[in-house]
Amino acid sequence: MSATPFLILSALLFGVGAVGVLVRRNAIVVFMCVELMLNAANLAFVTFSRQHGNFDGQIAAFFVMVVAAAEVVVGLAIIMTIFRTRRSASVDDASLLKY
Amino acid sequence: MSLLYLIVGIPAISAAVLLLGGRLTDRWGHLLGALAPLASFVAGLVAFAQLAGGDDEALTQRLFTWIDVAGFHVDIGLLFDPLSAVFVLLITGVGSLIHIYSIGYMEHDERRRRFFGYLNLFVAAMLTLVLADDYLALFLGWEGVGLASYLLIGFWQYKVSAAVAAKKAFVVNRVGDLGMALAIMLMFATFGSTSFEGVAGGMGQASAATATALGLLLLLAACGKSAQVPLQSWLLDAMEGPTPVSALIHAATMVTAGVYLVTRSNFIYDQTETAQTAVVVVGLVTLLWGAVIGCAKDDIKKVLAGSTMSQIGYMMLAAGIGPAGYAFAIFHLLTHGFFKANLFLGAGSVMHGMNDEVDMRRYGALRSVMPVTFVTFALGYLAIIGFPGLAGFWSKDKIIEAAFGENVLIGVGAVAGAGITAFYMTRLMLMTFISQRRWAKEAHPHESPLVMTVPLIVLGALSVVGGALLLNGWIVDWLEPVVGREEHQDLPISATLITVSVLVVVLAGVAAAVVMYGRDKVATRAPSRVSPFTKAARADLYGDAFNEAALMRPGQYLTRSLVYADNRGVDGAVNGLAAVVGGTSGRVRRWQSGFVRSYALSMLGGSALLLLAVVAVKLA
């Protein structure tokens, strides 16, 4: 079975994620788009693992999942806190940390 | 156990007590201050008796090791040889008289105790200078007297002129000290030692160039301390100090340190014709220079200062002649110490009675109101012009004779100097004590108290009998172990003829002064329409103008251009760079917008670029 469709799907998912991060303002949505990009990468990893017949890609995918899980915990906590204090989940509003 | 250290130690400790004790010592400080040099004088006399009675060539005492590092060893030791001995006696003897005189002179000064502290400091430093057995230790005393001189010239520092004069003396002396420091370094580099013994021992193998360099460097040092041309300009200004200071430091002792240095370094000068000639030329130029200045000044102390320069010129001249002249240089130094201290103290006594007036045009006819001052001053006057039989006659005559033995031209210059000396001293005498009263309205001249007149009487007596040092050639024999001796070469004219011609010239000088100042009324204001010569002499022969034009202004321009180059060039480059970096970062900073999405975009762009780069490298 050819790997190409999987890789195309992975690229599409990554593209959707990247565009989402860039154009959406809602922090939750941006967050989900980040997850989308991570999982697109995972898909590519697993595909290559299958194609090469070893486990390197799968192991990398596991690492990505673990990191993603940790990231979700921290990220959501931050978003919650910001929302509580500022009554807004827009990433553009949280722009105090600048020059 | 030798007690040499007491000679230096007593005044040093007294100075420390007076300067550190502060107001606690105000009531009796001047007494302690006057006793210290007296005690030192007694110690000096004891040592002198020991030296004269014993067979030793010198008394020495090793005190402690000053510097001991690899290859360089300096002991602090005292050397009391015939040369040091006469200096010790002159410094402590004349010094004691001047200290006693100061008790009266400074009576109304509320800082008298401090004055005595400085004077003691000076005496201690001067004794260190003449008792040192090592050039480095000598340098210590040399700088010590420079410091004391600075402190005392500027003693009335609330007067701007005094403060400026003190600074000037200090700065000009530093120029001379440069020569001294370089000479010491050269000695160390060449001989590995700076002691008199070590240097004298090494001179035998030293090259002629080294000897000449050492001689010229030491001459520079001597010029600074002894106010010889070209470093003469500070001495006239130094008269801003209290008169006892002028008498002790700027006439009798410190300014003769240059002559001491040259005489002490005879083992160097004997090796180098060039440096000797330089010393003679400096002496000759200075003796005429100072004498000419003395003719035009109306300030009594400045006349005496010009005269001091001139007389030290005689000493330098004699010292430059070599073994035939050293002893006479020291002889004249001693007699000059007597009569010049006498003259200065006499001038101080006059000022004391005239409300500190120094302008001779406001004096006149003081002989009747100040008889003691007048008589003692007259003795000093007769001594300095070389009246037969008095101290100055013997010493100056010997120097002029030695000068003729060296070169006829030098001899003629020395004789001319004697004539000019007679002229300006007679002028001073006439304007101050004879002629008509020209006193200011509020002046009530009176004779000074006993504490001031007794030192005057003693010094007046010494001015008369000082020539006795030459009896049977005593001074020459006495100094022979240190400086050697040498009879004159054949004189071009006989010694008697020289003496007679000197007397004739001196008489001519006196007569000229009598004609110009003795008969007519002396103007109370200095005449402004005078010959260019008088103008030049009034301006110290443009010594200051020359220094300003040739040294100070160019130096100022140099520093200004350096400051400009530093501000604009170096600082400009550094500041410019900082401004560029600052400005750039100010702009770059704007990228840090705080918008998460713009960061994400730049990350994406960056990643894409990296990816492209990797792909490009792979394909290539």
XYZ file of C-alpha atoms in Angstrom:
719
model
C 0.000 0.000 0.000
C 1.398 3.347 -1.040
C 2.390 5.875 1.673
C 1.535 8.832 -0.491
C -2.142 9.284 0.506
C -1.184 9.219 4.179
C 1.496 11.808 3.627
C -0.848 14.025 1.642
C -3.409 13.739 4.434
C -0.702 14.594 6.950
C 0.323 17.662 4.947
C -3.275 18.801 4.622
C -3.900 18.397 8.350
C -0.719 20.290 9.102
C -1.714 23.053 6.710
C -5.159 23.334 8.266
C -3.555 23.482 11.716
C -1.015 26.089 10.707
C -3.560 28.333 9.049
C -5.808 27.895 12.069
C -3.060 29.022 14.438
C -2.378 32.052 12.279
C -5.908 33.249 11.604
C -7.969 32.322 14.642
C -8.049 34.525 17.735
C -9.740 32.261 20.209
C -7.069 30.664 22.360
C -8.936 27.348 22.598
C -9.234 27.095 18.831
C -5.566 28.031 18.384
C -4.782 25.329 20.862
C -6.780 22.736 19.000
C -5.028 23.740 15.778
C -1.694 23.180 17.469
C -2.916 19.696 18.412
C -3.934 19.181 14.796
C -0.403 20.047 13.606
C 1.156 17.710 16.196
C -1.056 14.858 15.124
C -0.362 15.541 11.457
C 3.289 15.105 12.337
C 2.431 11.920 14.219
C 0.676 10.567 11.163
C 3.747 11.248 9.053
C 5.966 9.570 11.680
C 3.852 6.449 11.789
C 3.637 6.315 8.011
C 7.386 6.469 7.621
C 7.785 3.898 10.408
C 5.575 1.530 8.501
C 7.342 2.187 5.259
C 10.846 1.679 6.677
C 9.749 -1.305 8.717
C 11.196 -0.153 12.012
C 9.888 1.450 15.172
C 11.755 4.739 15.173
C 8.838 6.744 13.884
C 6.371 5.120 16.262
C 8.610 5.886 19.237
C 8.848 9.487 18.091
C 5.069 9.592 17.818
C 4.738 8.387 21.401
C 7.075 11.116 22.580
C 5.016 13.695 20.701
C 1.856 12.423 22.397
C 3.400 12.633 25.825
C 4.637 16.154 25.180
C 1.272 17.118 23.711
C -0.514 15.820 26.798
C 1.763 17.821 29.091
C 1.356 20.848 26.882
C -2.395 20.600 27.043
C -2.328 20.533 30.816
C -0.104 23.598 31.110
C -1.638 25.431 28.189
C -5.229 24.991 29.312
C -4.299 26.098 32.813
C -2.787 29.299 31.410
C -5.767 29.943 29.162
C -8.117 29.424 32.115
C -6.185 31.876 34.239
C -6.068 34.491 31.530
C -9.755 34.088 30.917
C -10.558 34.478 34.593
C -8.625 37.707 34.954
C -9.315 39.316 31.600
C -12.722 37.876 30.678
C -11.407 37.118 27.221
C -9.924 34.134 25.474
C -8.557 36.136 22.541
C -4.840 35.664 21.982
C -4.585 39.198 20.627
C -5.772 40.671 23.905
C -2.973 39.021 25.835
C -0.296 41.246 24.317
C 1.085 43.017 27.353
C 4.451 41.259 27.219
C 6.112 43.356 24.547
C 8.767 46.035 23.922
C 77.941 54.280 69.391
C 77.742 57.185 67.045
C 75.183 59.865 67.724
C 75.009 61.094 64.156
C 71.370 60.143 63.863
C 70.543 62.750 66.487
C 71.522 65.510 64.086
C 68.673 64.584 61.756
C 66.444 63.010 64.373
C 65.965 65.974 66.692
C 64.461 68.402 64.182
C 62.475 65.572 62.588
C 60.885 64.615 65.899
C 60.290 68.239 66.779
C 58.573 68.765 63.428
C 56.405 65.716 64.049
C 55.441 66.943 67.515
C 54.607 70.422 66.276
C 52.668 69.325 63.210
C 50.823 66.402 64.808
C 50.358 67.982 68.225
C 48.134 70.677 66.803
C 46.827 73.406 69.081
C 48.067 71.606 72.184
C 51.535 72.809 71.313
C 50.561 76.355 70.386
C 51.839 77.942 73.585
C 55.341 76.509 73.647
C 55.685 75.229 70.066
C 57.929 78.049 68.904
C 60.330 77.431 71.776
C 60.617 73.733 70.971
C 60.952 74.620 67.309
C 63.830 76.989 68.015
C 65.547 74.575 70.405
C 65.564 71.680 67.948
C 68.070 73.092 65.433
C 70.130 74.403 68.330
C 70.354 70.893 69.806
C 71.132 69.608 66.342
C 73.878 72.226 66.074
C 75.415 71.020 69.317
C 75.295 67.418 68.080
C 76.897 68.621 64.850
C 79.648 70.393 66.786
C 80.370 67.218 68.756
C 80.596 65.210 65.563
C 82.734 67.927 63.998
C 85.141 67.808 66.902
C 85.265 64.028 66.601
C 86.001 64.253 62.895
C 88.597 66.984 63.245
C 90.292 65.291 66.190
C 90.281 61.739 64.879
C 92.156 60.143 62.025
C 89.079 58.934 60.205
C 88.260 60.459 56.874
C 84.589 60.390 57.731
C 82.158 59.326 60.422
C 79.555 56.913 59.172
C 76.548 55.292 60.678
C 74.435 52.624 59.076
C 70.842 53.034 60.242
C 68.758 50.440 58.465
C 68.139 48.758 55.160
C 65.668 50.713 53.124
C 65.278 48.611 49.997
C 66.491 45.054 49.551
C 65.295 43.276 46.460
C 67.155 41.076 44.027
C 70.157 43.003 42.755
C 69.179 46.273 44.370
C 70.177 47.199 47.860
C 69.815 50.576 49.501
C 70.925 51.206 53.056
C 69.992 54.315 54.903
C 73.268 55.446 56.274
C 74.734 58.709 57.443
C 77.992 60.014 56.106
C 79.625 62.802 58.070
C 82.681 63.711 56.049
C 84.377 67.119 55.840
C 81.954 68.307 53.152
C 78.859 67.195 55.057
C 80.319 68.616 58.240
C 80.518 72.205 57.015
C 77.013 71.908 55.613
C 75.628 70.513 58.857
C 77.159 73.363 60.797
C 75.922 75.963 58.318
C 72.386 74.572 58.228
C 71.987 74.107 61.957
C 74.003 77.192 62.916
C 72.406 79.729 60.593
C 69.166 77.774 60.925
C 69.162 78.210 64.709
C 69.711 81.951 64.407
C 66.878 82.234 61.920
C 64.605 80.143 64.144
C 65.310 82.472 67.046
C 64.717 85.495 64.842
C 61.410 83.979 63.703
C 60.131 83.903 67.274
C 60.053 87.678 67.094
C 59.189 88.035 63.430
C 56.182 85.718 63.556
C 55.013 86.833 66.983
C 51.725 88.235 65.740
C 50.968 85.363 63.406
C 48.422 83.023 64.913
C 49.904 80.088 63.037
C 53.414 80.562 64.401
C 53.558 77.022 65.798
C 52.817 75.553 62.377
C 55.467 77.815 60.887
C 58.032 76.384 63.249
C 56.874 72.861 62.452
C 57.526 73.485 58.761
C 60.891 75.090 59.482
C 61.935 72.057 61.538
C 60.722 69.790 58.770
C 62.903 71.733 56.393
C 65.943 71.483 58.632
C 65.467 67.735 59.038
C 65.085 67.241 55.282
C 68.072 69.429 54.486
C 70.206 67.515 56.969
C 69.056 64.257 55.382
C 70.152 65.672 52.056
C 73.660 66.525 53.175
C 74.201 63.499 55.434
C 72.959 60.842 53.027
C 75.558 58.426 51.723
C 73.433 57.340 48.799
C 71.900 59.247 45.922
C 68.499 57.722 46.615
C 68.553 58.835 50.239
C 69.842 62.208 49.094
C 66.850 62.389 46.777
C 64.612 61.790 49.784
C 66.025 64.853 51.496
C 65.994 66.710 48.182
C 62.254 66.197 47.840
C 61.769 66.889 51.543
C 63.286 70.350 51.238
C 61.215 70.905 48.099
C 58.077 70.110 50.066
C 59.094 72.331 52.978
C 59.920 75.115 50.547
C 56.493 74.756 48.944
C 54.732 74.794 52.300
C 56.648 77.827 53.493
C 56.441 79.931 50.322
C 52.698 79.388 50.475
C 52.566 79.854 54.224
C 50.242 82.833 53.831
C 48.166 80.884 51.398
C 45.222 83.271 51.682
C 47.272 85.573 49.475
C 46.748 84.446 45.909
C 50.240 85.555 44.940
C 51.771 83.375 47.667
C 49.745 80.327 46.690
C 50.670 80.771 43.033
C 54.340 81.324 43.872
C 54.410 78.134 45.943
C 52.902 76.183 43.093
C 55.327 77.682 40.622
C 58.312 76.796 42.780
C 57.026 73.258 43.112
C 56.425 72.791 39.397
C 59.757 74.280 38.295
C 61.536 72.122 40.841
C 59.850 69.031 39.423
C 61.587 69.745 36.114
C 64.903 69.621 37.899
C 63.881 66.526 39.831
C 63.307 64.796 36.534
C 67.033 65.158 35.890
C 67.799 63.813 39.350
C 65.515 60.802 38.942
C 66.944 59.982 35.520
C 70.486 60.329 36.853
C 69.727 57.889 39.664
C 68.175 55.420 37.230
C 71.181 55.719 34.964
C 73.490 55.097 37.919
C 71.574 51.993 38.838
C 71.522 50.762 35.241
C 75.254 51.355 34.806
C 76.750 50.585 38.193
C 74.021 48.566 39.889
C 74.344 50.825 42.896
C 73.280 54.306 43.862
C 75.564 54.851 46.842
C 78.293 57.469 46.583
C 80.853 54.777 47.178
C 79.423 52.457 44.527
C 79.109 55.173 41.901
C 82.543 56.604 42.624
C 83.996 53.104 42.378
C 82.275 52.412 39.084
C 83.157 55.724 37.460
C 86.610 54.439 36.554
C 85.181 51.977 34.042
C 82.274 54.110 32.930
C 82.263 55.395 29.388
C 82.699 59.090 28.712
C 79.154 59.272 27.391
C 77.759 57.891 30.646
C 79.770 60.366 32.676
C 78.592 63.250 30.519
C 74.970 62.132 30.691
C 75.163 61.802 34.470
C 76.856 65.174 34.758
C 74.263 66.952 32.639
C 71.316 65.270 34.377
C 72.679 66.192 37.781
C 73.247 69.720 36.500
C 69.581 69.900 35.506
C 68.661 68.848 39.033
C 71.035 71.429 40.474
C 69.569 74.133 38.228
C 66.091 73.432 39.534
C 66.968 73.506 43.199
C 69.507 76.326 42.983
C 67.433 78.542 40.678
C 70.013 78.603 37.923
C 69.212 79.565 34.342
C 67.113 78.109 32.713
C 65.125 77.032 35.800
C 65.603 80.332 37.628
C 62.114 81.748 37.384
C 60.721 80.442 40.662
C 63.141 82.084 43.062
C 61.971 85.690 42.634
C 58.375 84.662 43.203
C 59.399 82.583 46.206
C 59.910 85.859 48.073
C 56.178 85.720 48.802
C 57.027 83.545 51.783
C 57.758 85.030 55.232
C 61.186 86.700 55.304
C 62.882 84.174 57.650
C 61.977 81.538 55.065
C 63.595 83.600 52.345
C 66.672 83.905 54.520
C 66.952 80.264 55.531
C 65.664 78.365 52.530
C 65.877 80.696 49.583
C 69.255 82.211 50.386
C 71.416 80.419 52.917
C 70.723 76.714 52.636
C 68.263 74.994 50.314
C 69.141 76.864 47.144
C 72.756 75.906 47.667
C 71.815 72.224 47.475
C 72.626 72.299 43.763
C 76.183 73.392 44.531
C 76.383 70.637 47.124
C 75.174 68.097 44.564
C 77.774 69.120 41.995
C 80.548 69.178 44.590
C 79.464 65.875 46.059
C 79.426 64.348 42.588
C 82.959 65.564 41.896
C 83.927 62.000 40.950
C 81.465 62.243 38.074
C 82.356 65.737 36.912
C 86.066 65.027 36.998
C 85.464 62.510 34.213
C 83.586 64.763 31.875
C 84.868 67.954 30.390
C 81.545 68.653 28.664
C 79.416 68.611 31.779
C 81.973 70.737 33.622
C 81.854 73.317 30.882
C 78.059 73.239 31.046
C 78.202 73.893 34.796
C 80.567 76.817 34.285
C 78.391 78.308 31.556
C 75.246 77.942 33.648
C 77.011 79.568 36.575
C 78.343 82.448 34.509
C 75.030 83.139 32.785
C 73.152 82.996 36.064
C 75.547 85.233 37.926
C 75.069 87.969 35.334
C 71.355 87.241 34.924
C 70.599 87.546 38.633
C 72.778 90.627 38.998
C 71.023 92.430 36.143
C 67.612 91.619 37.615
C 68.785 92.897 40.978
C 69.551 96.300 39.469
C 65.998 97.063 38.408
C 63.823 95.743 41.213
C 62.273 98.054 43.778
C 61.094 95.257 46.041
C 63.879 94.849 48.601
C 63.407 91.097 48.841
C 63.471 90.673 45.086
C 66.740 92.550 44.840
C 68.165 90.167 47.405
C 66.665 87.198 45.529
C 68.334 88.321 42.307
C 71.523 88.688 44.266
C 71.140 85.169 45.669
C 70.773 83.765 42.164
C 73.843 85.678 41.140
C 75.955 84.541 44.086
C 74.948 80.920 43.589
C 75.986 81.435 39.995
C 79.458 82.208 41.340
C 79.420 78.978 43.327
C 78.308 76.915 40.347
C 80.984 78.545 38.263
C 83.608 77.569 40.805
C 82.211 74.049 41.172
C 82.328 73.617 37.398
C 86.010 74.445 37.303
C 86.820 71.185 39.081
C 89.213 70.395 41.924
C 90.690 73.875 41.636
C 87.293 75.375 42.397
C 85.255 72.983 44.585
C 86.709 74.211 47.855
C 86.119 77.837 46.893
C 82.575 77.085 45.825
C 81.920 75.685 49.283
C 83.828 78.552 50.890
C 81.704 81.116 49.076
C 78.637 79.062 49.924
C 79.463 79.357 53.621
C 80.260 83.058 53.598
C 77.239 83.704 51.403
C 75.171 81.748 53.908
C 76.303 84.168 56.596
C 75.948 87.487 54.834
C 72.892 86.670 52.769
C 71.010 85.380 55.820
C 72.123 88.571 57.516
C 70.851 90.728 54.645
C 67.529 88.925 54.413
C 66.938 89.059 58.131
C 67.879 92.728 58.017
C 65.351 93.262 55.243
C 62.821 91.403 57.382
C 63.619 93.667 60.285
C 63.034 96.713 58.064
C 59.731 95.283 56.846
C 58.773 94.480 60.416
C 59.223 98.129 61.319
C 57.527 99.440 58.173
C 54.204 97.557 58.256
C 55.457 94.898 55.828
C 56.226 97.472 53.164
C 58.679 95.959 50.672
C 58.987 98.820 48.184
C 62.346 100.480 48.675
C 60.933 103.635 47.163
C 58.875 104.006 50.340
C 61.895 103.579 52.618
C 64.793 105.979 52.998
C 66.770 107.412 55.910
C 66.085 104.435 58.136
C 69.586 104.408 59.590
C 68.674 106.672 62.469
C 65.506 104.800 63.513
C 66.938 101.299 63.090
C 70.574 101.613 64.126
C 71.206 97.942 64.876
C 69.572 96.769 61.679
C 71.469 99.420 59.764
C 74.876 98.501 61.136
C 74.423 94.751 60.709
C 72.943 95.234 57.262
C 75.866 97.434 56.325
C 78.273 94.678 57.379
C 76.406 92.207 55.180
C 76.457 94.772 52.381
C 80.195 95.283 52.649
C 80.676 91.520 52.733
C 78.651 90.868 49.599
C 80.263 93.571 47.485
C 83.642 92.236 48.554
C 84.972 95.017 50.758
C 88.561 94.068 51.550
C 88.869 92.005 54.679
C 85.260 90.926 54.934
C 84.017 87.413 54.265
C 82.747 87.984 50.729
C 85.987 89.573 49.643
C 88.021 86.444 50.289
C 85.578 83.980 48.841
C 84.628 85.934 45.733
C 88.227 86.849 45.057
C 89.236 83.204 45.100
C 86.454 82.268 42.696
C 87.346 85.058 40.278
C 90.955 83.972 40.438
C 89.975 80.385 39.670
C 87.765 81.653 36.834
C 90.712 83.490 35.305
C 92.736 80.318 35.672
C 90.095 78.516 33.628
C 89.493 81.083 30.898
C 89.983 84.817 30.600
C 86.467 85.418 29.303
C 84.928 83.625 32.259
C 87.101 85.659 34.559
C 86.006 88.903 32.924
C 82.354 87.853 33.262
C 82.869 87.114 36.947
C 84.500 90.508 37.471
C 81.646 92.236 35.665
C 79.239 90.385 37.960
C 81.106 91.752 40.967
C 80.736 95.281 39.597
C 77.006 94.902 39.007
C 76.624 93.393 42.474
C 78.296 96.446 43.954
C 75.931 98.669 41.983
C 72.636 97.102 42.989
C 73.616 96.496 46.585
C 74.720 100.112 46.956
C 71.455 101.167 45.356
C 69.550 99.041 47.877
C 71.571 100.427 50.749
C 71.076 104.041 49.660
C 67.382 103.712 48.951
C 66.689 101.932 52.224
C 68.882 103.465 54.859
C 70.326 106.680 53.465
C 68.651 109.198 51.079
C 65.435 110.967 52.156
C 62.371 109.809 54.051
C 59.731 108.559 51.683
C 57.675 106.666 54.235
C 54.007 106.038 53.862
C 51.873 108.260 56.148
C 50.911 105.498 58.546
C 54.466 104.089 58.842
C 56.162 104.396 62.214
C 59.499 102.697 61.755
C 61.050 101.318 64.909
C 63.909 99.048 65.801
C 63.063 95.355 66.102
C 63.070 93.542 69.465
C 66.169 91.909 70.875
C 65.121 88.420 69.789
C 65.458 89.638 66.221
C 68.478 91.894 66.523
C 70.708 89.404 68.352
C 70.729 86.933 65.423
C 71.427 89.918 63.184
C 74.415 90.882 65.282
C 75.775 87.328 65.273
C 75.333 87.019 61.511
C 76.830 90.480 61.020
C 79.876 89.389 62.978
C 80.121 86.188 60.919
C 79.917 88.271 57.745
C 82.991 90.087 58.925
C 85.081 87.202 60.184
C 83.801 84.450 57.866
C 86.865 84.898 55.705
C 88.910 83.398 58.520
C 87.931 79.975 57.182
C 90.563 80.598 54.525
C 93.335 81.199 57.091
C 96.309 79.089 56.051
C 94.064 77.608 53.385
C 92.097 75.766 56.078
C 88.950 75.219 54.023
C 90.968 73.801 51.129
C 92.846 71.393 53.383
C 89.697 70.432 55.205
C 87.775 69.542 52.064
C 90.684 67.876 50.315
C 89.757 64.292 51.299
C 86.392 64.732 49.563
C 86.998 66.959 46.574
C 90.737 66.796 46.027
C 92.767 69.858 45.271
C 94.596 71.347 42.372
C 96.548 74.545 42.138
C 95.561 76.974 39.432
C 97.072 76.715 36.088
C 99.130 79.752 35.253
C 97.066 82.860 35.588
C 97.095 85.138 32.572
C 97.641 88.062 34.902
C 98.936 88.023 38.438
C 96.593 87.316 41.350
C 97.272 90.729 42.864
C 96.339 92.419 39.647
C 93.082 90.454 39.569
C 92.256 91.520 43.106
C 93.024 95.133 42.314
C 90.978 95.105 39.141
C 88.051 93.538 41.000
C 88.286 96.282 43.597
C 88.376 98.937 40.901
C 85.300 97.496 39.202
C 83.488 97.213 42.525
C 84.378 100.804 43.312
C 83.061 101.852 39.922
C 79.791 100.026 40.653
C 79.452 101.748 44.024
C 80.276 105.114 42.488
C 77.685 104.651 39.749
C 75.025 103.845 42.321
C 75.984 106.837 44.451
C 75.785 109.110 41.430
C 72.377 107.782 40.409
C 70.678 107.342 43.769
C 72.758 109.136 46.373
C 72.522 112.730 45.212
C 69.101 113.319 43.745
C 65.799 112.670 45.416
C 64.593 109.145 44.755
C 61.144 109.054 43.151
C 58.463 107.372 45.253
C 56.966 105.902 42.109
C 59.099 103.813 39.813
C 59.740 105.900 36.667
C 57.866 104.480 33.710
C 60.007 106.027 30.976
C 63.053 103.848 31.232
C 65.485 102.210 28.850
C 64.640 98.829 27.310
C 67.319 97.299 29.510
C 65.592 98.396 32.681
C 62.269 97.202 31.321
C 63.772 93.813 30.553
C 65.364 93.561 33.973
C 62.109 94.551 35.669
C 60.434 91.709 33.789
C 63.079 89.275 35.113
C 64.786 89.381 31.711
C 61.640 87.884 30.235
C 62.289 84.531 31.871
C 58.623 84.035 32.629
C 57.578 85.365 29.242
C 59.915 82.902 27.579
C 58.630 80.001 29.642
C 55.090 80.977 28.847
C 55.666 81.409 25.125
C 58.024 78.498 24.578
C 56.716 75.925 27.027
C 53.391 76.740 28.599
C 51.457 77.880 25.514
C 52.603 75.049 23.244
C 51.883 72.646 26.080
C 48.465 74.145 26.480
C 47.793 73.882 22.751
C 49.020 70.322 22.755
C 46.744 69.315 25.602
C 43.844 71.175 24.065
C 44.278 69.445 20.729
C 44.645 66.134 22.518
C 41.473 66.786 24.464
C 39.757 67.724 21.204
C 41.014 64.576 19.492
C 39.928 62.535 22.476
C 36.465 64.078 22.607
C 35.815 64.057 18.899
C 37.915 61.144 17.712
C 38.043 58.463 20.351
C 34.897 59.349 22.243
C 33.177 60.083 18.937
C 33.908 56.617 17.565
C 32.815 54.865 20.724
C 29.726 57.008 21.208
C 28.835 56.670 17.517
C 29.025 52.917 17.686
C 26.883 52.918 20.800
C 24.351 55.199 19.072
C 24.168 52.920 16.022
C 23.627 49.844 18.165
C 21.111 51.678 20.344
C 19.173 53.047 17.385
C 19.087 49.722 15.605
C 17.941 47.829 18.631
C 15.293 50.492 19.209
C 13.862 49.649 15.853
C 14.362 45.900 16.052
C 12.590 45.954 19.406
C 9.342 46.854 17.650
C 9.164 43.326 16.318
C 8.503 42.146 19.824
C 4.859 43.128 19.411
C 3.250 40.912 22.021
C 0.949 39.332 19.430
C 1.264 35.564 19.691
C 0.062 35.052 16.153
C 2.755 37.222 14.621
C 5.350 35.160 16.521
C 3.734 32.022 15.155
C 3.928 33.421 11.658
C 7.617 34.246 11.995
C 8.245 30.773 13.393
C 6.473 29.248 10.456
C 8.353 31.414 8.019
C 11.634 30.604 9.726
C 10.939 26.883 9.670
C 10.019 27.083 6.013
C 13.255 28.891 5.249
C 15.282 26.303 7.165
C 13.511 23.549 5.330
C 14.217 25.179 2.016
C 17.842 25.574 2.963
C 18.129 21.916 3.901
C 16.481 20.878 0.662
C 18.699 23.194 -1.345
C 21.817 21.762 0.289
C 20.594 18.217 -0.340
C 19.908 18.909 -3.984
C 23.180 20.670 -4.525
